[in-house]
Short mmCIF file of C-alpha atoms (C1' of nucleotides) in Angstrom, two decimals:
data_model
loop_
_atom_site.label_atom_id
_atom_site.label_comp_id
_atom_site.label_asym_id
_atom_site.label_seq_id
_atom_site.Cartn_x
_atom_site.Cartn_y
_atom_site.Cartn_z
CA MET T 1 8.01 3.62 8.36
CA LEU T 2 4.63 3.89 6.89
CA ALA T 3 4.15 2.64 3.30
CA LEU T 4 4.18 5.57 0.98
CA GLN T 5 1.55 3.65 -0.97
CA SER T 6 -0.89 3.74 1.96
CA ILE T 7 -0.44 7.49 2.27
CA ARG T 8 -1.23 7.89 -1.39
CA ASP T 9 -4.21 5.63 -1.24
CA ASP T 10 -5.92 7.35 1.61
CA PRO T 11 -4.13 10.39 2.83
CA ASP T 12 -7.18 11.38 5.03
CA ALA T 13 -7.32 8.12 6.89
CA VAL T 14 -3.61 8.37 7.65
CA ARG T 15 -3.97 12.09 8.71
CA GLN T 16 -6.88 11.19 11.00
CA ALA T 17 -5.06 8.13 12.48
CA LEU T 18 -1.93 10.28 13.26
CA ALA T 19 -4.00 13.13 14.77
CA ARG T 20 -4.90 10.77 17.60
CA ARG T 21 -1.22 10.87 18.74
CA HIS T 22 -1.42 14.62 19.31
CA THR T 23 1.95 15.22 17.56
CA ASP T 24 2.82 17.17 14.47
CA VAL T 25 3.70 15.26 11.38
CA PRO T 26 4.80 16.69 8.04
CA LEU T 27 2.19 14.77 6.02
CA ASP T 28 1.26 17.53 3.71
CA GLU T 29 4.82 18.04 2.71
CA ILE T 30 5.27 14.27 2.16
CA ILE T 31 2.26 14.19 -0.17
CA ALA T 32 3.45 17.14 -2.15
CA LEU T 33 6.87 15.97 -2.46
CA ASP T 34 5.81 12.50 -3.55
CA GLY T 35 3.89 14.00 -6.37
CA ARG T 36 6.81 15.88 -7.62
CA TRP T 37 9.12 12.98 -7.06
CA ARG T 38 6.94 10.72 -9.24
CA SER T 39 6.59 13.08 -12.10
CA THR T 40 10.33 13.55 -12.12
CA LEU T 41 10.94 9.91 -11.90
CA GLN T 42 8.94 9.46 -14.96
CA GLN T 43 10.97 12.08 -16.95
CA VAL T 44 14.17 10.54 -15.75
CA GLU T 45 13.18 7.06 -16.68
CA SER T 46 11.91 7.88 -20.19
CA GLN T 47 15.18 9.64 -20.86
CA ARG T 48 17.21 6.85 -19.50
CA SER T 49 15.12 4.43 -21.65
CA GLU T 50 16.07 6.62 -24.70
CA ARG T 51 19.69 6.61 -23.73
CA ASN T 52 19.73 2.92 -23.28
CA ALA T 53 18.30 2.36 -26.81
CA LEU T 54 20.94 4.74 -28.30
CA SER T 55 23.84 2.96 -26.37
CA LYS T 56 22.67 -0.39 -27.72
CA GLU T 57 22.72 0.99 -31.24
CA ILE T 58 26.05 2.62 -30.71
CA GLY T 59 27.48 -0.64 -29.60
CA GLY T 60 26.25 -2.34 -32.74
CA LEU T 61 27.60 0.26 -35.07
CA ALA T 62 31.00 0.27 -33.09
CA ARG T 63 31.33 -3.30 -33.69
CA MET T 64 30.60 -3.00 -37.42
CA THR T 65 33.39 -0.50 -37.85
CA THR T 66 36.03 -3.05 -36.73
CA ASP T 67 34.45 -6.06 -38.34
CA GLU T 68 36.70 -7.23 -41.14
CA ARG T 69 33.81 -8.91 -43.02
CA VAL T 70 31.99 -5.48 -43.38
CA ALA T 71 32.68 -3.50 -46.46
CA ARG T 72 34.77 -0.39 -46.19
CA ARG T 73 32.02 1.83 -47.54
CA GLU T 74 29.55 0.42 -44.91
CA GLN T 75 32.05 0.75 -42.13
CA LYS T 76 32.53 4.46 -42.96
CA HIS T 77 28.66 4.90 -43.04
CA ALA T 78 28.42 3.17 -39.68
CA ALA T 79 31.03 5.33 -38.17
CA HIS T 80 29.23 8.52 -39.25
CA ARG T 81 26.02 7.29 -37.80
CA ARG T 82 27.65 6.31 -34.65
CA ASP T 83 29.30 9.64 -34.10
CA ASP T 84 25.91 11.22 -34.75
CA LEU T 85 24.32 8.97 -32.15
CA VAL T 86 27.06 9.57 -29.66
CA ALA T 87 26.50 13.29 -29.94
CA ARG T 88 22.78 12.81 -29.23
CA SER T 89 23.45 10.56 -26.41
CA ALA T 90 25.91 13.03 -24.83
CA PHE T 91 23.28 15.82 -25.08
CA LEU T 92 20.72 13.60 -23.49
CA GLY T 93 23.24 12.70 -20.74
CA GLU T 94 23.57 16.30 -19.82
CA LYS T 95 19.89 16.80 -19.41
CA LEU T 96 19.68 13.71 -17.43
CA GLU T 97 22.38 14.63 -15.05
CA SER T 98 20.46 17.64 -13.67
CA LEU T 99 17.25 15.82 -13.44
CA GLU T 100 18.90 12.97 -11.72
CA SER T 101 20.36 15.12 -9.10
CA GLN T 102 17.03 16.79 -8.54
CA LEU T 103 15.47 13.36 -8.07
CA LYS T 104 18.12 12.32 -5.51
CA GLU T 105 17.48 15.47 -3.51
CA MET T 106 13.81 14.71 -3.43
CA GLU T 107 14.36 11.11 -2.49
CA ALA T 108 16.68 12.12 0.45
CA ARG T 109 14.18 14.68 1.65
CA LEU T 110 11.23 12.38 1.20
CA ARG T 111 12.99 9.61 3.18
CA ASP T 112 13.98 12.09 5.91
CA LEU T 113 10.47 13.15 6.35
CA LEU T 114 9.04 9.65 6.20
CA LEU T 115 11.49 8.53 8.92
CA GLN T 116 10.00 11.03 11.28
CA VAL T 117 6.49 9.78 11.00
CA PRO T 118 5.41 7.53 13.81
CA ASN T 119 3.30 4.39 13.46
CA LEU T 120 -0.41 4.59 13.15
CA PRO T 121 -2.46 3.72 16.30
CA ASP T 122 -4.55 0.69 16.02
CA PRO T 123 -8.28 1.46 15.95
CA ASP T 124 -8.73 -0.42 19.20
CA VAL T 125 -6.35 1.90 21.02
CA PRO T 126 -8.27 4.22 23.33
CA ASP T 127 -8.34 7.96 22.63
CA GLY T 128 -6.35 10.21 24.87
CA GLU T 129 -3.32 12.34 25.34
CA GLY T 130 -1.65 11.44 28.69
CA GLU T 131 -1.19 8.78 31.23
CA GLU T 132 -4.51 9.48 32.90
CA ASP T 133 -6.20 8.22 29.67
CA ASN T 134 -4.63 4.83 29.75
CA VAL T 135 -7.12 2.06 30.55
CA VAL T 136 -6.46 -0.56 33.21
CA VAL T 137 -7.74 -3.85 31.72
CA ARG T 138 -7.04 -6.03 34.72
CA GLN T 139 -5.41 -6.16 38.06
CA ALA T 140 -4.09 -8.89 40.28
CA GLY T 141 -3.31 -8.10 43.90
CA GLU T 142 -3.85 -5.05 45.94
CA GLU T 143 -2.39 -1.57 45.88
CA TYR T 144 -1.72 -2.02 49.81
CA ARG T 145 0.02 0.11 52.19
CA ASP T 146 0.71 -0.88 55.72
CA GLY T 147 2.78 1.87 57.16
CA TRP T 148 5.96 0.13 58.31
CA ARG T 149 7.32 -0.81 54.93
CA LEU T 150 10.62 0.95 53.86
CA ALA T 151 11.24 2.19 50.40
CA HIS T 152 13.92 0.10 48.59
CA TRP T 153 16.59 2.78 48.89
CA GLU T 154 16.43 2.69 52.57
CA LEU T 155 15.79 -0.96 52.88
CA GLY T 156 18.74 -1.68 50.47
CA GLU T 157 21.19 0.32 52.33
CA ARG T 158 20.13 -1.10 55.67
CA LEU T 159 20.73 -4.59 54.22
CA GLY T 160 24.02 -3.62 52.79
CA ILE T 161 22.93 -4.72 49.32
CA ILE T 162 22.51 -1.45 47.41
CA ASP T 163 25.36 1.07 47.57
CA PHE T 164 24.30 4.48 46.15
CA GLU T 165 27.28 6.46 47.39
CA ARG T 166 29.81 4.22 45.78
CA GLY T 167 27.69 4.07 42.58
CA ALA T 168 27.89 7.90 42.43
CA LYS T 169 31.61 7.74 43.26
CA LEU T 170 32.24 5.60 40.36
CA SER T 171 29.85 6.95 37.80
CA GLY T 172 27.80 9.81 39.20
CA SER T 173 24.17 10.20 39.82
CA ARG T 174 21.72 7.59 38.58
CA PHE T 175 24.23 4.83 39.07
CA PHE T 176 24.30 2.22 41.81
CA VAL T 177 26.18 -0.76 42.98
CA LEU T 178 24.61 -4.02 44.03
CA LYS T 179 26.38 -6.11 46.63
CA GLY T 180 26.14 -9.54 48.21
CA ALA T 181 22.58 -10.80 48.21
CA GLY T 182 21.39 -7.96 46.13
CA ALA T 183 23.66 -8.66 43.24
CA ARG T 184 22.86 -12.24 43.61
CA LEU T 185 19.17 -11.57 43.65
CA GLN T 186 19.39 -9.71 40.36
CA ARG T 187 21.38 -12.42 38.84
CA ALA T 188 18.94 -14.99 39.99
CA LEU T 189 16.04 -13.17 38.66
CA ILE T 190 17.71 -12.79 35.24
CA GLN T 191 18.65 -16.47 34.99
CA TRP T 192 15.22 -17.54 36.24
CA MET T 193 13.40 -15.25 33.70
CA LEU T 194 15.50 -16.63 30.88
CA ASP T 195 14.68 -20.28 31.84
CA PHE T 196 11.00 -19.30 32.37
CA HIS T 197 10.59 -17.90 28.85
CA THR T 198 12.80 -20.40 27.23
CA GLU T 199 10.48 -23.09 28.54
CA ARG T 200 7.62 -21.21 26.98
CA GLY T 201 9.07 -21.45 23.48
CA TYR T 202 11.35 -18.31 23.25
CA GLN T 203 14.77 -18.79 21.78
CA GLU T 204 17.58 -17.25 23.89
CA VAL T 205 19.75 -14.75 22.14
CA TYR T 206 22.94 -12.97 23.30
CA PRO T 207 23.36 -9.99 21.12
CA PRO T 208 26.00 -7.14 21.03
CA ALA T 209 25.24 -4.37 23.52
CA MET T 210 26.55 -1.79 20.94
CA VAL T 211 25.21 -1.56 17.39
CA LYS T 212 25.72 0.61 14.37
CA GLU T 213 23.75 3.85 14.00
CA GLU T 214 22.00 2.25 11.07
CA CYS T 215 20.39 -0.25 13.52
CA MET T 216 18.87 2.72 15.47
CA TRP T 217 17.33 4.14 12.31
CA LYS T 218 15.98 0.66 11.30
CA GLY T 219 14.65 -0.05 14.90
CA GLY T 220 12.88 3.39 14.89
CA TRP T 221 14.98 4.86 17.73
CA LEU T 222 16.49 7.52 15.47
CA PRO T 223 15.87 10.20 14.77
CA LYS T 224 13.40 10.73 17.61
CA PHE T 225 15.36 9.46 20.56
CA ALA T 226 18.94 10.64 19.77
CA GLU T 227 19.02 12.66 22.90
CA ASN T 228 18.32 9.65 25.03
CA MET T 229 20.99 7.31 23.76
CA TYR T 230 24.75 6.93 24.34
CA HIS T 231 27.19 6.55 21.59
CA ASP T 232 30.83 6.29 20.92
CA ALA T 233 32.40 9.66 20.00
CA GLU T 234 34.91 8.17 17.61
CA GLU T 235 33.33 5.15 16.09
CA ASP T 236 30.01 4.02 14.88
CA TYR T 237 28.83 2.31 18.09
CA TRP T 238 25.62 3.00 19.85
CA TRP T 239 24.74 1.48 23.20
CA LEU T 240 21.54 -0.42 23.27
CA PRO T 241 18.70 1.53 24.95
CA THR T 242 16.98 -1.81 24.96
CA ALA T 243 17.55 -5.34 23.52
CA GLU T 244 14.75 -4.58 21.20
CA VAL T 245 16.99 -2.74 18.85
CA ALA T 246 19.37 -5.68 18.46
CA LEU T 247 16.53 -8.08 18.03
CA THR T 248 14.80 -6.13 15.34
CA ASN T 249 17.98 -5.88 13.46
CA LEU T 250 18.69 -9.53 13.77
CA HIS T 251 16.80 -10.08 10.60
CA SER T 252 17.12 -6.75 8.83
CA ASP T 253 17.61 -6.87 5.08
CA GLU T 254 16.54 -10.52 5.03
CA ILE T 255 13.73 -12.38 3.29
CA LEU T 256 12.81 -15.13 5.64
CA GLU T 257 11.98 -18.48 4.08
CA PRO T 258 8.52 -20.07 4.31
CA ASP T 259 7.83 -21.84 7.69
CA THR T 260 10.35 -19.73 9.63
CA LEU T 261 7.64 -17.57 11.25
CA PRO T 262 6.69 -17.15 13.90
CA LEU T 263 10.06 -16.39 15.61
CA HIS T 264 10.13 -15.87 19.33
CA TYR T 265 13.26 -14.51 20.93
CA VAL T 266 14.20 -13.72 24.48
CA ALA T 267 17.42 -11.80 25.25
CA TYR T 268 19.10 -10.56 28.37
CA THR T 269 21.11 -7.28 27.86
CA PRO T 270 22.18 -4.23 29.75
CA CYS T 271 20.37 -1.14 28.59
CA PHE T 272 21.73 2.39 28.63
CA ARG T 273 19.67 5.61 28.61
CA ARG T 274 20.60 9.19 29.15
CA GLU T 275 17.30 10.15 30.79
CA LYS T 276 17.76 13.63 29.59
CA VAL T 277 14.01 13.96 29.00
CA SER T 278 13.29 12.91 32.56
CA ALA T 279 15.97 15.02 34.17
CA GLY T 280 15.11 15.60 37.80
CA ARG T 281 12.44 12.92 37.98
CA ASP T 282 12.92 9.76 40.13
CA VAL T 283 16.38 10.71 41.26
CA ARG T 284 16.19 8.49 44.32
CA GLY T 285 16.60 4.83 44.32
CA ILE T 286 17.16 2.50 41.30
CA LYS T 287 13.83 3.13 39.56
CA ARG T 288 15.41 5.40 36.80
CA VAL T 289 19.05 4.79 36.07
CA HIS T 290 21.43 5.18 33.23
CA GLN T 291 22.41 1.54 33.19
CA PHE T 292 19.95 -1.28 33.81
CA ASP T 293 19.49 -4.87 32.84
CA LYS T 294 16.38 -6.25 31.14
CA VAL T 295 15.09 -9.46 29.84
CA GLU T 296 13.29 -8.72 26.57
CA LEU T 297 10.82 -10.73 24.65
CA TYR T 298 10.53 -10.25 20.88
CA LYS T 299 8.46 -11.79 18.09
CA PHE T 300 8.40 -11.84 14.33
CA VAL T 301 4.91 -12.95 13.14
CA PRO T 302 2.67 -13.03 10.07
CA PRO T 303 0.44 -9.99 10.12
CA GLU T 304 -2.74 -11.90 10.66
CA ARG T 305 -1.39 -13.34 13.88
CA SER T 306 -0.09 -10.14 15.59
CA ALA T 307 -3.21 -9.42 17.74
CA GLU T 308 -3.27 -12.96 19.13
CA GLU T 309 0.63 -12.90 19.65
CA LEU T 310 0.45 -9.60 21.47
CA ASP T 311 -2.06 -11.01 23.92
CA LYS T 312 0.26 -13.91 24.54
CA LEU T 313 3.23 -11.72 24.88
CA VAL T 314 1.47 -9.73 27.59
CA ALA T 315 0.40 -12.90 29.17
CA ASP T 316 3.95 -14.15 29.35
CA ALA T 317 5.23 -11.03 30.87
CA GLU T 318 2.30 -11.04 33.33
CA ALA T 319 3.04 -14.66 34.19
CA VAL T 320 6.48 -13.55 35.48
CA CYS T 321 4.70 -11.10 37.91
CA ARG T 322 2.35 -13.86 39.02
CA ALA T 323 5.10 -16.41 39.59
CA LEU T 324 6.99 -13.91 41.61
CA GLY T 325 3.85 -13.19 43.64
CA LEU T 326 3.87 -9.45 42.93
CA PRO T 327 0.74 -7.35 42.77
CA HIS T 328 0.34 -6.04 39.28
CA ARG T 329 -1.95 -4.53 36.74
CA VAL T 330 -2.14 -4.27 32.90
CA SER T 331 -3.23 -1.14 31.14
CA ARG T 332 -3.82 -0.38 27.55
CA LEU T 333 -2.03 2.80 26.54
CA CYS T 334 -4.09 5.52 24.92
CA ALA T 335 -3.15 6.83 21.51
CA GLY T 336 -1.18 9.83 22.87
CA GLU T 337 1.02 7.60 25.05
CA LEU T 338 1.99 5.19 22.41
CA GLY T 339 5.72 4.87 21.62
CA PHE T 340 7.01 5.89 18.20
CA ASN T 341 7.05 2.39 16.78
CA ALA T 342 3.82 1.01 18.40
CA ALA T 343 0.45 0.57 17.02
CA MET T 344 -0.81 -0.81 20.24
CA SER T 345 0.71 -1.23 23.64
CA TYR T 346 0.01 -2.62 27.07
CA ASP T 347 1.94 -1.57 30.08
CA ILE T 348 2.46 -3.88 33.05
CA GLU T 349 3.12 -2.23 36.42
CA VAL T 350 3.90 -3.83 39.66
CA TRP T 351 3.01 -2.38 43.10
CA ALA T 352 5.97 -1.31 45.19
CA PRO T 353 4.51 -0.91 48.76
CA GLY T 354 7.65 0.70 50.13
CA CYS T 355 7.85 3.76 47.89
CA GLU T 356 4.12 3.41 47.32
CA GLU T 357 3.92 3.59 43.66
CA TRP T 358 3.20 1.48 40.57
CA LEU T 359 6.28 0.65 38.75
CA GLU T 360 6.24 0.05 34.94
CA VAL T 361 8.17 -3.20 34.58
CA SER T 362 7.14 -4.10 31.03
CA SER T 363 5.68 -2.31 27.93
CA CYS T 364 4.42 -4.80 25.36
CA SER T 365 3.77 -3.52 21.87
CA SER T 366 2.80 -4.45 18.45
CA CYS T 367 4.80 -2.48 15.92
CA THR T 368 2.70 -4.06 13.04
CA ASP T 369 4.87 -3.78 9.86
CA PHE T 370 6.34 -0.50 10.80
CA GLN T 371 9.73 -1.68 12.01
CA ALA T 372 9.82 -4.44 9.48
CA ARG T 373 9.56 -1.92 6.69
CA ARG T 374 12.17 0.39 8.23
CA ALA T 375 14.54 -2.59 8.63
CA ALA T 376 13.59 -4.19 5.34
CA ILE T 377 12.53 -7.51 6.99
CA ARG T 378 10.35 -9.66 4.85
CA PHE T 379 9.11 -13.23 4.63
CA ARG T 380 7.54 -15.58 2.15
CA ARG T 381 4.54 -17.78 2.72
CA GLN T 382 5.36 -20.22 0.00
CA LYS T 383 8.55 -20.92 -1.99
CA GLY T 384 8.70 -18.29 -4.63
CA GLY T 385 5.81 -16.27 -3.10
CA ARG T 386 5.75 -12.52 -2.86
CA PRO T 387 7.81 -11.27 0.02
CA GLU T 388 5.73 -9.50 2.70
CA HIS T 389 6.65 -7.57 5.85
CA PRO T 390 5.96 -9.52 9.04
CA HIS T 391 4.71 -7.79 12.18
CA THR T 392 7.16 -7.28 15.06
CA LEU T 393 6.17 -7.34 18.66
CA ASN T 394 8.25 -6.56 21.77
CA GLY T 395 7.92 -6.40 25.50
CA SER T 396 9.94 -6.57 28.51
CA GLY T 397 9.90 -9.91 30.50
CA LEU T 398 10.90 -8.02 32.77
CA ALA T 399 12.97 -4.96 33.46
CA LEU T 400 15.31 -5.75 36.38
CA PRO T 401 16.05 -3.04 38.76
CA ARG T 402 12.37 -2.41 39.06
CA THR T 403 11.58 -5.98 39.60
CA VAL T 404 14.29 -6.07 42.33
CA ILE T 405 12.57 -2.98 43.82
CA ALA T 406 9.25 -4.72 43.77
CA VAL T 407 10.72 -8.07 45.33
CA LEU T 408 12.50 -6.23 48.11
CA GLU T 409 9.60 -4.02 48.99
CA ASN T 410 6.93 -6.69 48.85
CA TYR T 411 8.94 -9.40 50.56
CA GLN T 412 10.35 -7.37 53.42
CA GLN T 413 9.35 -8.66 56.85
CA PRO T 414 8.39 -6.46 59.94
CA ASP T 415 11.77 -7.51 61.45
CA GLY T 416 13.74 -5.96 58.67
CA SER T 417 14.71 -9.09 56.90
CA VAL T 418 13.60 -9.85 53.31
CA ALA T 419 12.30 -13.31 52.23
CA VAL T 420 13.26 -14.69 48.82
CA PRO T 421 10.36 -15.58 46.44
CA GLU T 422 9.79 -19.22 46.21
CA VAL T 423 10.69 -19.60 42.47
CA ILE T 424 13.96 -17.74 42.89
CA ARG T 425 15.32 -19.84 45.74
CA PRO T 426 16.76 -22.60 43.54
CA TYR T 427 18.83 -19.75 41.90
CA MET T 428 19.95 -18.30 45.16
CA GLY T 429 22.05 -21.24 46.36
CA GLY T 430 19.56 -22.23 48.88
CA VAL T 431 19.26 -18.77 50.53
CA ASP T 432 15.61 -18.15 51.39
CA VAL T 433 15.92 -14.94 53.51
CA PHE T 434 18.10 -11.85 53.57
CA PRO T 435 18.72 -11.34 57.35
CA SER T 436 18.29 -7.85 58.70
CA GLN T 437 21.70 -6.30 59.63
"C1'" G Y 1 48.20 -2.16 14.71
"C1'" G Y 2 51.43 -4.29 10.05
"C1'" A Y 3 51.43 -7.30 5.20
"C1'" G Y 4 48.84 -9.81 1.51
"C1'" G Y 5 44.29 -11.94 -0.82
"C1'" G Y 6 39.09 -11.48 -1.83
"C1'" G Y 7 33.60 -9.60 -2.15
"C1'" U Y 8 29.12 -11.30 -8.89
"C1'" G Y 9 22.09 -14.54 -8.45
"C1'" G Y 10 19.59 -19.57 -2.99
"C1'" C Y 11 24.75 -21.89 -3.38
"C1'" A Y 12 29.20 -22.79 -6.54
"C1'" G Y 13 31.62 -20.12 -10.32
"C1'" A Y 14 32.68 -17.26 -15.52
"C1'" G Y 15 32.69 -12.59 -17.21
"C1'" U Y 16 38.23 -8.43 -24.04
"C1'" G Y 17 34.06 -0.87 -21.60
"C1'" G Y 18 28.83 -1.81 -25.99
"C1'" U Y 19 21.90 -6.73 -27.81
"C1'" U Y 20 25.01 -9.00 -20.02
"C1'" G Y 21 20.01 -9.09 -15.27
"C1'" A Y 22 24.49 -11.29 -16.27
"C1'" A Y 23 27.66 -17.86 -19.23
"C1'" U Y 24 27.97 -22.71 -16.97
"C1'" G Y 25 27.08 -26.12 -12.95
"C1'" C Y 26 24.24 -27.32 -8.52
"C1'" G Y 27 19.68 -26.62 -5.97
"C1'" G Y 28 14.36 -25.32 -6.38
"C1'" C Y 29 9.46 -25.43 -9.30
"C1'" G Y 30 6.58 -27.34 -13.52
"C1'" G Y 31 6.33 -30.75 -17.61
"C1'" U Y 32 7.50 -35.30 -20.86
"C1'" C Y 33 8.63 -40.39 -20.23
"C1'" U Y 34 7.28 -44.44 -16.21
"C1'" U Y 35 2.62 -48.98 -12.96
"C1'" G Y 36 5.43 -45.61 -9.25
"C1'" A Y 37 10.10 -43.61 -8.26
"C1'" A Y 38 15.06 -42.68 -10.02
"C1'" A Y 39 17.70 -41.35 -14.37
"C1'" A Y 40 17.20 -38.72 -18.95
"C1'" C Y 41 15.18 -34.69 -21.53
"C1'" C Y 42 12.38 -29.77 -22.03
"C1'" G Y 43 10.79 -25.22 -19.81
"C1'" C Y 44 10.62 -21.87 -15.72
"C1'" U Y 45 13.35 -20.06 -11.58
"C1'" G Y 46 16.16 -12.65 -7.99
"C1'" U Y 47 14.84 -7.87 -5.49
"C1'" C Y 48 13.11 -2.91 -5.58
"C1'" C Y 49 10.54 1.28 -7.92
"C1'" G Y 50 7.26 3.71 -11.49
"C1'" A Y 51 3.28 4.03 -15.15
"C1'" C Y 52 -1.14 2.57 -16.84
"C1'" U Y 53 -5.45 -0.59 -20.28
"C1'" U Y 54 -3.60 -5.09 -13.91
"C1'" G Y 55 -1.00 -7.51 -17.60
"C1'" U Y 56 2.19 -5.61 -19.80
"C1'" C Y 57 5.80 -1.78 -20.48
"C1'" G Y 58 9.80 1.19 -18.53
"C1'" G Y 59 13.69 1.98 -14.87
"C1'" A Y 60 17.35 0.58 -11.10
"C1'" C Y 61 20.38 -3.06 -8.57
"C1'" C Y 62 27.14 -7.52 -9.61
"C1'" G Y 63 29.58 -5.07 -1.08
"C1'" G Y 64 28.28 0.80 -0.03
"C1'" G Y 65 29.33 5.66 -1.97
"C1'" G Y 66 31.67 8.88 -5.53
"C1'" G Y 67 34.20 9.57 -10.34
"C1'" U Y 68 35.85 8.73 -15.77
"C1'" U Y 69 32.85 7.70 -20.44
"C1'" C Y 70 28.03 8.70 -25.36
"C1'" G Y 71 27.76 3.92 -22.53
"C1'" A Y 72 30.69 0.61 -16.35
"C1'" A Y 73 29.86 -5.99 -13.22
"C1'" U Y 74 34.38 -4.52 -16.14
"C1'" C Y 75 38.67 1.44 -15.50
"C1'" C Y 76 39.91 5.16 -11.24
"C1'" C Y 77 39.04 7.11 -6.00
"C1'" U Y 78 37.09 6.01 -1.22
"C1'" C Y 79 34.73 3.39 2.58
"C1'" C Y 80 32.91 -1.25 4.54
"C1'" C Y 81 33.23 -6.44 5.30
"C1'" C Y 82 35.48 -11.40 4.98
"C1'" C Y 83 39.91 -14.60 4.60
"C1'" U Y 84 45.42 -15.73 5.53
"C1'" C Y 85 50.01 -14.46 8.06
"C1'" C Y 86 52.68 -11.39 11.82
"C1'" G Y 87 52.22 -8.41 16.48
"C1'" C Y 88 49.15 -7.56 20.87
"C1'" C Y 89 45.36 -9.23 24.17
"C1'" A Y 90 40.55 -11.19 28.10
#
RNA sequence: GGAGGGGUGGCAGAGUGGUUGAAUGCGGCGGUCUUGAAAACCGCUGUCCGACUUGUCGGACCGGGGGUUCGAAUCCCUCCCCCUCCGCCA
């Protein structure tokens, strides 16, 4: 959520920044409504102030009428005056009631509008509308093709480690079953990644996989992505589309004490997405599925450190690719490609030489104070200091099924077997190759 | 799922429907005293919103929402959460 104050201060700057996203935002309605809201608020508050003063006086008079020490005559006088004030207060109350209900309506509408506005792109984000405008900032390894490599769906089936038919039998399309060494490989990757990031200073977190609807609003996933998430029909449970939601909300409605920032978290969770928006795309293989696992990195940092921390976050995700020996590239997203919460993002893609495409395995973003404001997360620099909103950053480190794809396709041997990356072997119980069947 | 108990400031804990943003204690910050520290004493010590002379004024907040009333932390309804006991269960 943007600060209303920043829109008031410089509406044109906000308008121009949002225009770079190429989406419609109800900014004019917000500005107009805010003006009406403030003038109504002033009326309401001055009337409340008047009523409070009357109440105080009524209270004093009421006490006089029952006080034995007060003369009969004066009690009578006080009672009259009290009745008079009560009548005035009642009249005031009626006027207030209608103003207050107007005010409430405006507040609800204003909030509703404000929640639809995405974050402002950082000035350093390149212009552009689509994927083709993203800027590759560095690449390690080649986008190689050598003819004989199988795509993971074929390779996985031949090795007996990915079972699409049974996945579909259990749950339908876009579900899969991993077996034997495949299941083991994914588990090994998860465990290795958690250890990897923990050693680099992230604290491991195991959050719930279902959260309240409120968390989706606070995390910036509602209202925009309602179509893409699963939720319980009877109870207020929403399945995580990413651990990011849980991690954002870890500190919602909190004021963090001095010296608690920065906070670096790493969480492994399953993630659930409807993929309604992408219906028909990537239906083969395990690239785009309804349930997948992900190791997520998340940071809460003081605003002045977010740029530096974003670079480090990207570096940490890249380090995973490097350690696994996967060809990868990093690109800075253009303004039109930024997610709703993000002010700046880098995507990390690994090369999959079997299906011959770049796979997005991580998207690292700075959400500036946007999520923190939505979720009411604040911190103090010193004891008793003014609370401020921290910046929040998130990124995958990495998304699993796609990493599994990349490992299988990059490490397959001409004889049909698949080697296990060096760093993963200790987690595979000594297995260093999946033999061809 | 059944029965009962409870949600008040950073914590503990008061609070007959009317000068209660809220007693008191602890903690924290500042000061006096002291060579220094402790003790003692004194003062300060929440969050959000609005207005403008930017320092002050006003408003809101006692789990959430609604109601009664001239006026609600206090009364009523409803929801949520926590605790205890019983049942069930990985």
